[in-house]
Coordinates of C-alpha atoms and ligand atoms in Angstrom, one line a residue:
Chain A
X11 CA -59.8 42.9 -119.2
X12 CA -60.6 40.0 -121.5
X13 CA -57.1 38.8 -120.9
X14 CA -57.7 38.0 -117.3
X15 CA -61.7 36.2 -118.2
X16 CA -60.5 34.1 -121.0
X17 CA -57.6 32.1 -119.5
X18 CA -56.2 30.5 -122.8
X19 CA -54.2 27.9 -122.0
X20 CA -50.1 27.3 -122.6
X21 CA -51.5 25.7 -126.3
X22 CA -53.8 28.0 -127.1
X23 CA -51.7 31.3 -126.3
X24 CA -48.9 30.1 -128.5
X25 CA -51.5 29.1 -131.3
X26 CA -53.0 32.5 -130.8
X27 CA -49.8 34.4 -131.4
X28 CA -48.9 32.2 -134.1
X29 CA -52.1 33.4 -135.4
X30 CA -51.3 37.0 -135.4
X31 CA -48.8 35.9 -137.9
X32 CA -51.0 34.6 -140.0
X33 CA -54.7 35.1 -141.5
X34 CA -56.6 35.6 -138.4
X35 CA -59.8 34.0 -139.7
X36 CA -57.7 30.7 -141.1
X37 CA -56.7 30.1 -137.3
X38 CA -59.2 30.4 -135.1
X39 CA -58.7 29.9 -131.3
X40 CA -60.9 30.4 -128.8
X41 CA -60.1 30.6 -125.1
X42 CA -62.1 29.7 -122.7
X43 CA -64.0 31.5 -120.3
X44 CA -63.2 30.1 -116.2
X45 CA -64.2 30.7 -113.1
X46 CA -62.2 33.3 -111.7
X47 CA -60.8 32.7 -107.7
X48 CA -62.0 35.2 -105.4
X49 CA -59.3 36.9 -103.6
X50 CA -60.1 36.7 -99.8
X51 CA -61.9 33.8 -98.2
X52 CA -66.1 32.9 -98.8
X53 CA -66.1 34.1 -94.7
X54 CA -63.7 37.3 -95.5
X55 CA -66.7 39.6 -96.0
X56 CA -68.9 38.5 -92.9
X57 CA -70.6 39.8 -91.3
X58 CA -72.2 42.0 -94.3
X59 CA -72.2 39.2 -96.5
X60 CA -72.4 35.6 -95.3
X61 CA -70.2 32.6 -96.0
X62 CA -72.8 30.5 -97.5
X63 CA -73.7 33.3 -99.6
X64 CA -70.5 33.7 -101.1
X65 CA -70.3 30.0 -101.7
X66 CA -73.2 29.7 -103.8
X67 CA -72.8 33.0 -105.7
X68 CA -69.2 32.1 -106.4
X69 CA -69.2 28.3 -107.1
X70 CA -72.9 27.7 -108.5
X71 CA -74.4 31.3 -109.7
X72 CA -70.8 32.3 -111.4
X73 CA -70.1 29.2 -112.2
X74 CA -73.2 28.4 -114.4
X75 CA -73.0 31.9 -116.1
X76 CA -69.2 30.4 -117.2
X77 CA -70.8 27.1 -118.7
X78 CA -73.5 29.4 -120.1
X79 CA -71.3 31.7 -121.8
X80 CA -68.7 28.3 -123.1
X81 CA -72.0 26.8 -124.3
X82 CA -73.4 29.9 -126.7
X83 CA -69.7 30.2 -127.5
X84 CA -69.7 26.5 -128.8
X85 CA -72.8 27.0 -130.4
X86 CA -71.9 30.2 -132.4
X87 CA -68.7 28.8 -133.4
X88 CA -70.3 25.8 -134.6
X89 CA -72.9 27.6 -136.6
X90 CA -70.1 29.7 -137.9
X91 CA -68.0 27.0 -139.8
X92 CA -71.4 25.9 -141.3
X93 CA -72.2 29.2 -142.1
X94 CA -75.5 29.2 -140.5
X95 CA -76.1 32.5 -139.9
X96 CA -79.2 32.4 -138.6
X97 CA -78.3 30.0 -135.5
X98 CA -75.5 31.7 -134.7
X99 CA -77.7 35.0 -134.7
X100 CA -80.5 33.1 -132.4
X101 CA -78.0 32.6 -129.6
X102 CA -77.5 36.8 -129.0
X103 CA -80.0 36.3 -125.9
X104 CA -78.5 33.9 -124.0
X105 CA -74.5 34.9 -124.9
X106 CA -75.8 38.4 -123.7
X107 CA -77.0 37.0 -121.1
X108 CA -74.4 34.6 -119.8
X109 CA -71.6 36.6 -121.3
X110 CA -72.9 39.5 -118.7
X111 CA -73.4 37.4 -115.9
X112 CA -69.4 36.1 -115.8
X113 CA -68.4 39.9 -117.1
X114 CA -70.4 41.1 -114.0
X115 CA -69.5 38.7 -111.4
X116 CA -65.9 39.0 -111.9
X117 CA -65.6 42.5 -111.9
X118 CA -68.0 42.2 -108.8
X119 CA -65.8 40.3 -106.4
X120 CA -62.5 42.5 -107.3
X121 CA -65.3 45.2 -106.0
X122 CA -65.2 43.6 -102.8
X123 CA -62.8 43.3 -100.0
X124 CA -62.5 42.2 -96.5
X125 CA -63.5 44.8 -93.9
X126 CA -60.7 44.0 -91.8
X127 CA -58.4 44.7 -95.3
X128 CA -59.1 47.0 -98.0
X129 CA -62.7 46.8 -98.1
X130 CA -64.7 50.0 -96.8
X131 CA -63.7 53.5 -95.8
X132 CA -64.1 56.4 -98.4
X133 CA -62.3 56.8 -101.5
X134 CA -59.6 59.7 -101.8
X135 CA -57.5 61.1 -104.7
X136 CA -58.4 61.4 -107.8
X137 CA -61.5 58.9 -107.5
X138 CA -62.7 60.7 -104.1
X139 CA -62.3 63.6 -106.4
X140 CA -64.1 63.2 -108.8
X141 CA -67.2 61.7 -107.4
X142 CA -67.5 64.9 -105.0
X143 CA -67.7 67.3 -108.0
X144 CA -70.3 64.6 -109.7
X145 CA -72.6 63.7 -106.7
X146 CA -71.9 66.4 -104.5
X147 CA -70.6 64.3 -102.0
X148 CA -69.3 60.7 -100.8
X149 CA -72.2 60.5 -98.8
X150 CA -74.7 61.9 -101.7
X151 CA -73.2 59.3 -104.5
X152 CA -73.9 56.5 -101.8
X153 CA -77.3 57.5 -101.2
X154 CA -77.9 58.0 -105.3
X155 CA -76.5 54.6 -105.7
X156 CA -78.6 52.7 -102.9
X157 CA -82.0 54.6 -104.4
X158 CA -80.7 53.6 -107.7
X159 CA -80.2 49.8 -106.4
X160 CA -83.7 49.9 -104.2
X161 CA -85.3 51.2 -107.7
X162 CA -84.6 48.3 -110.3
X163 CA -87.9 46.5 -110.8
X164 CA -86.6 43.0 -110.8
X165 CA -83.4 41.8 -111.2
X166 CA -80.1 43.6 -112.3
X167 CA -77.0 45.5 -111.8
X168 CA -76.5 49.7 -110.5
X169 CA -72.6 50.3 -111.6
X170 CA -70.8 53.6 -110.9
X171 CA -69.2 53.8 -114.5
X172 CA -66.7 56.4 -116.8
X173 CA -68.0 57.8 -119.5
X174 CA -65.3 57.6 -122.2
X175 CA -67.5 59.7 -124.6
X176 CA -67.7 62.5 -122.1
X177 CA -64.3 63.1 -120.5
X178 CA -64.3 60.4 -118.3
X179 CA -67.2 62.1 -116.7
X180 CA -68.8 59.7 -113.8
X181 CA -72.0 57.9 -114.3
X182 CA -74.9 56.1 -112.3
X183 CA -76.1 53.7 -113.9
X184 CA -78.6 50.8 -113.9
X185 CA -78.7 47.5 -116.0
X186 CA -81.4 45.1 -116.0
X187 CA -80.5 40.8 -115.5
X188 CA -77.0 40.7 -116.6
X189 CA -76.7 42.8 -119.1
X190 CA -73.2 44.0 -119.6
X191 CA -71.7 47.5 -118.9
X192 CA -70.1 48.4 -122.7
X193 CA -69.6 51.2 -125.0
X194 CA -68.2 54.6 -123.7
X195 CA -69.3 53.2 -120.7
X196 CA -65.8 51.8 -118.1
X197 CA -68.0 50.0 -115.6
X198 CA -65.9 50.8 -112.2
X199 CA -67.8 49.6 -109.1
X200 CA -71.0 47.1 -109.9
X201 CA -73.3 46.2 -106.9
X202 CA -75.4 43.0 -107.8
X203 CA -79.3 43.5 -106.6
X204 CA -80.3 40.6 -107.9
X205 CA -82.0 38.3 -104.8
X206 CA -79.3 35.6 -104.6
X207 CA -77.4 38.2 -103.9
X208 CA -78.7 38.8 -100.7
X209 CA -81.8 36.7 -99.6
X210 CA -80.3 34.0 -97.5
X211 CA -78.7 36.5 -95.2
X212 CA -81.5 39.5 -95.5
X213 CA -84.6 37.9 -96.8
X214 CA -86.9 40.8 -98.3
X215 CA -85.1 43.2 -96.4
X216 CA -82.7 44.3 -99.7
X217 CA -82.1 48.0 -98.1
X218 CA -80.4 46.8 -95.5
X219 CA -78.1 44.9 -98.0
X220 CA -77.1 47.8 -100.2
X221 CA -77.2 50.2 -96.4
X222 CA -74.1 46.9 -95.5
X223 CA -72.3 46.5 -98.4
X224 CA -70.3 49.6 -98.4
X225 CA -68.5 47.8 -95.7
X226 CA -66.5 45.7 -98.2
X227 CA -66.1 47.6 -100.9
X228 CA -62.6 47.6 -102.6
X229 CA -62.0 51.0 -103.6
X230 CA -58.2 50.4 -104.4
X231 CA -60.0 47.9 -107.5
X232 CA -62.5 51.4 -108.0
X233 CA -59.3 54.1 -108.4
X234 CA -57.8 51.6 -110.4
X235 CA -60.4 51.1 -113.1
X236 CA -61.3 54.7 -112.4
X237 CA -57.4 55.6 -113.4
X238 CA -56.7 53.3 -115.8
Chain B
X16 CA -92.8 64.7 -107.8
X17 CA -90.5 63.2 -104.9
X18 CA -92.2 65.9 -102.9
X19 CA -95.5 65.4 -104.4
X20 CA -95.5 62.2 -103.2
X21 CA -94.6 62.5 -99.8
X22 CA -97.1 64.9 -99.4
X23 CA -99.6 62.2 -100.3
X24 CA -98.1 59.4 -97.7
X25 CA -98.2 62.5 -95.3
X26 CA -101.8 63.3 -96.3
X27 CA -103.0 59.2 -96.1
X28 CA -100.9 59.0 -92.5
X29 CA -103.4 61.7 -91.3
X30 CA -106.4 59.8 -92.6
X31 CA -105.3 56.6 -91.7
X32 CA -107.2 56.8 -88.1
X33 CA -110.5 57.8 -89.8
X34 CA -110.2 55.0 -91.7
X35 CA -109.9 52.7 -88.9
X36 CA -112.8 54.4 -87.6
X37 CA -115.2 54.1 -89.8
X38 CA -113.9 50.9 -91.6
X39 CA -114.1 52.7 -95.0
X40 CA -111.2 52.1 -97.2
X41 CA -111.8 54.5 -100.1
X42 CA -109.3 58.0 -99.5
X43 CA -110.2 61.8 -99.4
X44 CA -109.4 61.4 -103.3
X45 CA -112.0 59.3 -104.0
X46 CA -109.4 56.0 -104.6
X47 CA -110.1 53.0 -103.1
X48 CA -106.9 51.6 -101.9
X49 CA -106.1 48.0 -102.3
X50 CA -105.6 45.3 -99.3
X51 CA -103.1 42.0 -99.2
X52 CA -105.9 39.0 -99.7
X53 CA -105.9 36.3 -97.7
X54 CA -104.4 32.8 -98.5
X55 CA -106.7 30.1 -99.0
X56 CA -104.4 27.5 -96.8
X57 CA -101.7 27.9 -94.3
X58 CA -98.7 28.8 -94.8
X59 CA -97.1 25.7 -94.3
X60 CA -99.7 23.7 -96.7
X61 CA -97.6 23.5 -99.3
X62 CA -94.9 22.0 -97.6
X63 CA -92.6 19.9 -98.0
X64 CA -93.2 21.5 -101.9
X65 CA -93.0 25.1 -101.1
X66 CA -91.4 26.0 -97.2
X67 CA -94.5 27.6 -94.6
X68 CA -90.8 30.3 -94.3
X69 CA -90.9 30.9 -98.1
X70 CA -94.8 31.2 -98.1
X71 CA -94.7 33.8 -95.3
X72 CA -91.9 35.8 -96.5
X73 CA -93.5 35.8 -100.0
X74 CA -97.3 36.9 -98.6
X75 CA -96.7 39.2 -95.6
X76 CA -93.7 41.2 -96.9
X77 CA -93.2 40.8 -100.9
X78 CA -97.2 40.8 -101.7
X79 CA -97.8 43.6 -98.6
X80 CA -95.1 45.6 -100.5
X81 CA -96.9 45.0 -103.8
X82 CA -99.9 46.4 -102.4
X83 CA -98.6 49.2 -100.0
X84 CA -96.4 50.5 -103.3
X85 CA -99.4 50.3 -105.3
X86 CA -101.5 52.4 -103.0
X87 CA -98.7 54.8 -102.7
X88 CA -98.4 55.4 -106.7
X89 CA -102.0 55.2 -107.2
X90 CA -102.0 58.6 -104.8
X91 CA -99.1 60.0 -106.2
X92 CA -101.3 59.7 -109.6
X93 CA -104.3 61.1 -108.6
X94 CA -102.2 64.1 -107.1
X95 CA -100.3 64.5 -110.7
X96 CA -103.8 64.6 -112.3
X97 CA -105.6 67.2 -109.9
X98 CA -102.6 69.2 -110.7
X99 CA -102.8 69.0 -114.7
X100 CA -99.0 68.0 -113.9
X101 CA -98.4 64.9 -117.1
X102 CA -94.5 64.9 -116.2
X103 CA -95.4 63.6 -112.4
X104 CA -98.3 61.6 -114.3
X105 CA -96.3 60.0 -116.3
X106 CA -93.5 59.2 -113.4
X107 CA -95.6 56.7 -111.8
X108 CA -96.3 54.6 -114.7
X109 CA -93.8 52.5 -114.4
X110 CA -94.0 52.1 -110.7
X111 CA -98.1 51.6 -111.1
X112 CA -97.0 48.7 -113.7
X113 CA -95.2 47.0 -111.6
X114 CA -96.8 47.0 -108.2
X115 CA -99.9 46.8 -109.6
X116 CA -98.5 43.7 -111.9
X117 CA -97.1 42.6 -108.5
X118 CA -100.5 42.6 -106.6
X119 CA -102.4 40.6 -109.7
X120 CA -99.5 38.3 -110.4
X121 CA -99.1 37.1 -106.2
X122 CA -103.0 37.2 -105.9
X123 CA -103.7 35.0 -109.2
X124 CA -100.5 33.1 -107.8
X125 CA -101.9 31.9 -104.4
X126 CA -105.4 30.6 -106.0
X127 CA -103.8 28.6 -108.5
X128 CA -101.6 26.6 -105.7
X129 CA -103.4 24.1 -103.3
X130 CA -101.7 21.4 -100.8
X131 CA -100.5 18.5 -102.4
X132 CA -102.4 15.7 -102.8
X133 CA -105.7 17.5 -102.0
X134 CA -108.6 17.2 -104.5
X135 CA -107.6 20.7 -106.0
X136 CA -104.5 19.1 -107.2
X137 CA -106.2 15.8 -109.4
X138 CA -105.6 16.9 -112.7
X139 CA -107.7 14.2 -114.8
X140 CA -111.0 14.6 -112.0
X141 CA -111.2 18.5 -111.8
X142 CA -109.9 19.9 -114.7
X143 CA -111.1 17.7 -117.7
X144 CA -112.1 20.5 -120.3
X145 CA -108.6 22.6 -119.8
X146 CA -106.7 18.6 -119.7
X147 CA -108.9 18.1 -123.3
X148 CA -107.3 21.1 -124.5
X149 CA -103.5 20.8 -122.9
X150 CA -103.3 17.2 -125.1
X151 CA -105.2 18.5 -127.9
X152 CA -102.2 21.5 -128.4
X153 CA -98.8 19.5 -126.1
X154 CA -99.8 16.0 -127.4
X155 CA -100.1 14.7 -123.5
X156 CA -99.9 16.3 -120.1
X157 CA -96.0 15.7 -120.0
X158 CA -95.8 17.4 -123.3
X159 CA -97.2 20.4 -121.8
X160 CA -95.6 19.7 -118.7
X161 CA -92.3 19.8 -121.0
X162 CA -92.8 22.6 -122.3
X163 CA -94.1 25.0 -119.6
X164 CA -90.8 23.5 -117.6
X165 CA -88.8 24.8 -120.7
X166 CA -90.1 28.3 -120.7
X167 CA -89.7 28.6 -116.7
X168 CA -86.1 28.0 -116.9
X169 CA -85.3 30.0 -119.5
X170 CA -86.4 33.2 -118.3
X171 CA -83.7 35.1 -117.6
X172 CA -83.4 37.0 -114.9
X173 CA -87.2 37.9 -112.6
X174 CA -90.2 36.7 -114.0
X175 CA -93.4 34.5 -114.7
X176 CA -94.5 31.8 -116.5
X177 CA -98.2 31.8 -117.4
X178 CA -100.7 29.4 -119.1
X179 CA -103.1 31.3 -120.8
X180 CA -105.9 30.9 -122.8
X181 CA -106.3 33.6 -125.8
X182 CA -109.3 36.1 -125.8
X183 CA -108.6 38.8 -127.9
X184 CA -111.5 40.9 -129.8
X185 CA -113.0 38.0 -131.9
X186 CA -111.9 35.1 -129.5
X187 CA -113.8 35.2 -127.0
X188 CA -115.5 31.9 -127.7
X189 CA -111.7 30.8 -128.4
X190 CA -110.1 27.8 -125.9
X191 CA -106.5 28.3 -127.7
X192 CA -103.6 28.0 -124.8
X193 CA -100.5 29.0 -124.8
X194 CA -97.4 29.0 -122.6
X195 CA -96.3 32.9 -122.0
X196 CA -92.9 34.5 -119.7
X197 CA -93.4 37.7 -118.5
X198 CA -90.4 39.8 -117.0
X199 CA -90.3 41.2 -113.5
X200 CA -93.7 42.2 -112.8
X201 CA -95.5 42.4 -116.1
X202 CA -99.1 40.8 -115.8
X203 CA -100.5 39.2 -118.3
X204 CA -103.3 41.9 -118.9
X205 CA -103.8 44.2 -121.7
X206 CA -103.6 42.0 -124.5
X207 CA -106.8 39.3 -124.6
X208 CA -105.3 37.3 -121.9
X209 CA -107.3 34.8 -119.7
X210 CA -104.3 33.6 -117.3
X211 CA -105.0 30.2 -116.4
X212 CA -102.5 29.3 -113.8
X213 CA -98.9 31.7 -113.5
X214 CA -95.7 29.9 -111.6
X215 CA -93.6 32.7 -109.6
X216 CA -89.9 32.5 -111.2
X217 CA -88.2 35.1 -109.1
X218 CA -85.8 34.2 -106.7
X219 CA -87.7 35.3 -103.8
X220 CA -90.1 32.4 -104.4
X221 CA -87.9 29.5 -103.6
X222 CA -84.0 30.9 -102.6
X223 CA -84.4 29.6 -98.9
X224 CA -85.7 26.1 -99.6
X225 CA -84.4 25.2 -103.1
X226 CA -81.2 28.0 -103.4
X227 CA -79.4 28.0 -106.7
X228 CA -81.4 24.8 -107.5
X229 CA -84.2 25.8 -109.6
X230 CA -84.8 23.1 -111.6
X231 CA -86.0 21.4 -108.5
X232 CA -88.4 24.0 -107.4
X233 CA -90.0 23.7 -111.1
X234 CA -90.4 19.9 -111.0
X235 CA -91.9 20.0 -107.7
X236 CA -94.2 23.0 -108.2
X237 CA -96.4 21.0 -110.6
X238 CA -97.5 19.1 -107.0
X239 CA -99.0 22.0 -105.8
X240 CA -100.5 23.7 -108.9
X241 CA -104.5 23.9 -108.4
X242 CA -106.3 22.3 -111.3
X243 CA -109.6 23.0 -109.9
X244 CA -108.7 27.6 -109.9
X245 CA -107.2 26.7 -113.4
X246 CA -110.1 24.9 -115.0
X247 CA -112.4 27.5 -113.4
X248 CA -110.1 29.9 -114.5
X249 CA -110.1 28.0 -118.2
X250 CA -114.0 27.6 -118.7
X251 CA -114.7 31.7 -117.6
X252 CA -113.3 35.0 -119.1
X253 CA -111.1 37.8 -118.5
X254 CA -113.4 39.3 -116.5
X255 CA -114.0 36.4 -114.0
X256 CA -110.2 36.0 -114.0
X257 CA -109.9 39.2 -112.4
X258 CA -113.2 39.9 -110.9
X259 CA -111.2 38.5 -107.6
X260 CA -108.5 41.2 -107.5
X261 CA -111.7 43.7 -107.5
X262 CA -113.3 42.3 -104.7
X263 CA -109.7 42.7 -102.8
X264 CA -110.7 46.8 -102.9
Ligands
LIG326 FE1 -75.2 37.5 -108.8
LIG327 FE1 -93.1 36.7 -105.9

């Protein structure tokens, strides 16, 4: 996964496996987190989400947690060669917070898909499997997962996730602002509930965003994370 | 307590006639139930500031919902307590917290804005106590203004910047501010707080006019903040702060 966030460049990846060779800490390289591209157009997911909302989620909200997340990266690695510990620790919040935000995102728009393409339908296989045995049914899990979405108190994330330290075992789960799936925890399909998500297109009427946006949902990505 | 509490909204529909009747807002359980307060300005006074679309929006559907969810819990309460049931008690906590946060955050919210450029708004004439104390702890009004900007933008994620002035047991005589965030819904109640003026900083409160920009909607807020409510609001204590939310029983 971090392969595909960090994007080192030509330099960098050569310096990196140079570095393997030698002492890792006497070599330092840090790639750099970029924006990823989406992989349909901002229009592809209308008429559930809209164009301009999938301008400004993509090339301003994204974009900022990226500059966020380079910034506390700078900062920590600054703080590091001076050995000042207690800076580096200070920037936990926002690297958290900004780290999340460009983890979540990007696994967010592999999530999605055109509904004229892959995006909507129900999920079969092993996936459609395994979330009848945990939810009872398709229909159930989407119903958990929308009363999960319409409960956060503020702003934040509901993910359907794996549970590495339970068998792979599926999971509903909720995270508040950006805070990042990790752990046992394989985040597989995220839904972002925060208002920019939505508000342009359906104001204070979020229900009927989480009710629309099983329209465009990738499950291909889903099986694949689900597999993997 | 799903069930519990759909047996209370089906228990309230059936009053809700007799209510209308007899104009009396207090429920069969002995709770009063809360209503949405009124603005004190249109909706589009705060324009070009704050959008009459955002000021609607935000009132008659995010406040109402405050409200309406508040009732609901407040019900579901009561019927958890009647029953000796602490699980189903317990359950609504969090959803009592944060509509009833919600109702005293929008409601101490709309008092501390007024149109631009209307007396309410003249710092240095109607609020000279509260502006003696901003420069005696910021330095000047931009120092304040600085720094209040500062914690506003760096909340992460839903939430509220207050100014408030301390009052815990042994302060009460005490004009200390200081500049608080709060997440989501969280008032500022509970801990010796007198809030002096709180800016909205969830997206809902300026998405349509200002979008990703909300640096923009923090620099022009300070046009419409009410230095009148705030000194008012400065000068009295925690009691008078809220005394308004009771009168909206
Ligand atoms: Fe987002
Ligand atoms: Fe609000």
């Amino acid at each position: 996964m971090s392969t595909s966030l960090f994007r080192a460049t030509p330099v960098a990846r050569s310096a990196l496996r140079a570095a393997s060779a030698v002492k890792p800490a006497a070599t330092f390289v840090r790639g750099k987190a970029t924006l990823p591209d989406l992989q349909y157009d901002y229009g592809a997911l209308e008429p559930y989400i809209s164009s301009k909302i999938m301008e400004l989620h993509h090339s301003k909200h994204h974009q900022t947690y990226v500059n966020g997340l380079n910034s506390a990266l700078t900062t920590i690695a600054e703080a590091e060669s001076k050995g000042d510990f207690t800076k580096a620790t200070s920037v936990a919040p926002v690297l958290n917070f900004h780290g999340g935000g460009h983890l979540n995102h990007t696994l967010f728009w592999e999530n999605l898909a055109p509904a004229s393409r892959e995006g909507g339908g129900n999920p079969d296989g092993a996936l459609g499997k395994a979330i009848a045995t945990e939810f009872g049914s398709f229909e159930s899990f989407v119903k958990q997962m929308n009363a999960a979405l319409a409960g956060i108190q503020g702003s934040g994330w509901a993910w359907l996730a794996k549970d590495k330290a339970a068998n792979g075992k599926l999971a509903l789960i909720t995270r508040a602002n950006q805070d990042p799936v990790t752990g046992n925890l394989v985040p597989l399909l995220g839904i972002d509930a925060w208002e920019h998500a939505y508000y342009l297109q359906y104001e204070n009427r979020k229900a009927e965003y989480f009710e629309a946006i099983w329209n465009v949902i990738n499950w291909k990505t889903v099986a694949k994370r689900f597999e993997a | 307590m799903v069930n519990l509490g759909n047996i209370w909204q089906n228990l309230l529909a059936s009053q809700a006639p007799l209510q209308a009747m007899t104009g009396n807002a207090t429920t069969m359980s002995g709770l009063a139930t809360y209503t949405l307060p009124q603005l004190p300005y249109a909706y589009n006074a705060l324009e070009p500031y704050i959008s009459a679309q955002i000021m609607e929006l935000h009132h008659s559907k995010h406040h109402q919902a405050y409200v309406t969810n508040l009732n609901n819990a407040l019900q579901a309460h009561v019927a958890a307590i009647t029953s000796n049931d602490i699980p189903a008690q317990i359950a609504q906590q969090p959803a009592i917290k944060f509509n009833g946060g919600g109702h005293i955050n929008h409601s101490l919210f709309w008092k501390n804005l007024a149109p631009a450029e209307s007396p309410e708004t003249n710092y240095s004439e109607v609020a000279p106590s509260l502006a003696a104390e901003i420069e005696n702890t910021w330095g000047s009004f931009d120092g304040f203004k600085k720094a209040f900007s500062a914690a506003l933008m760096g909340i992460q994620g839903s939430g509220w910047g207050w100014l408030i002035k301390e009052s815990t047991a042994g302060t009460e005589n005490s004009r200390r501010l200081r500049i608080v965030t709060t997440k989501d819904q969280d008032p500022v109640v509970g801990s010796g707080e007198v809030p002096v003026f709180g800016v909205d900083m969830w997206e809902h409160a300026y998405y349509l006019q200002y979008l990703n920009g909300k640096a923009a909607y923090v620099e022009n807020i300070w046009k419409v903040i009410n230095w009148k409510t705030a000194e008012e609001r400065f000068q009295g204590s925690r009691e008078n702060a809220f005394a308004e939310l009771k009168a909206l029983l």
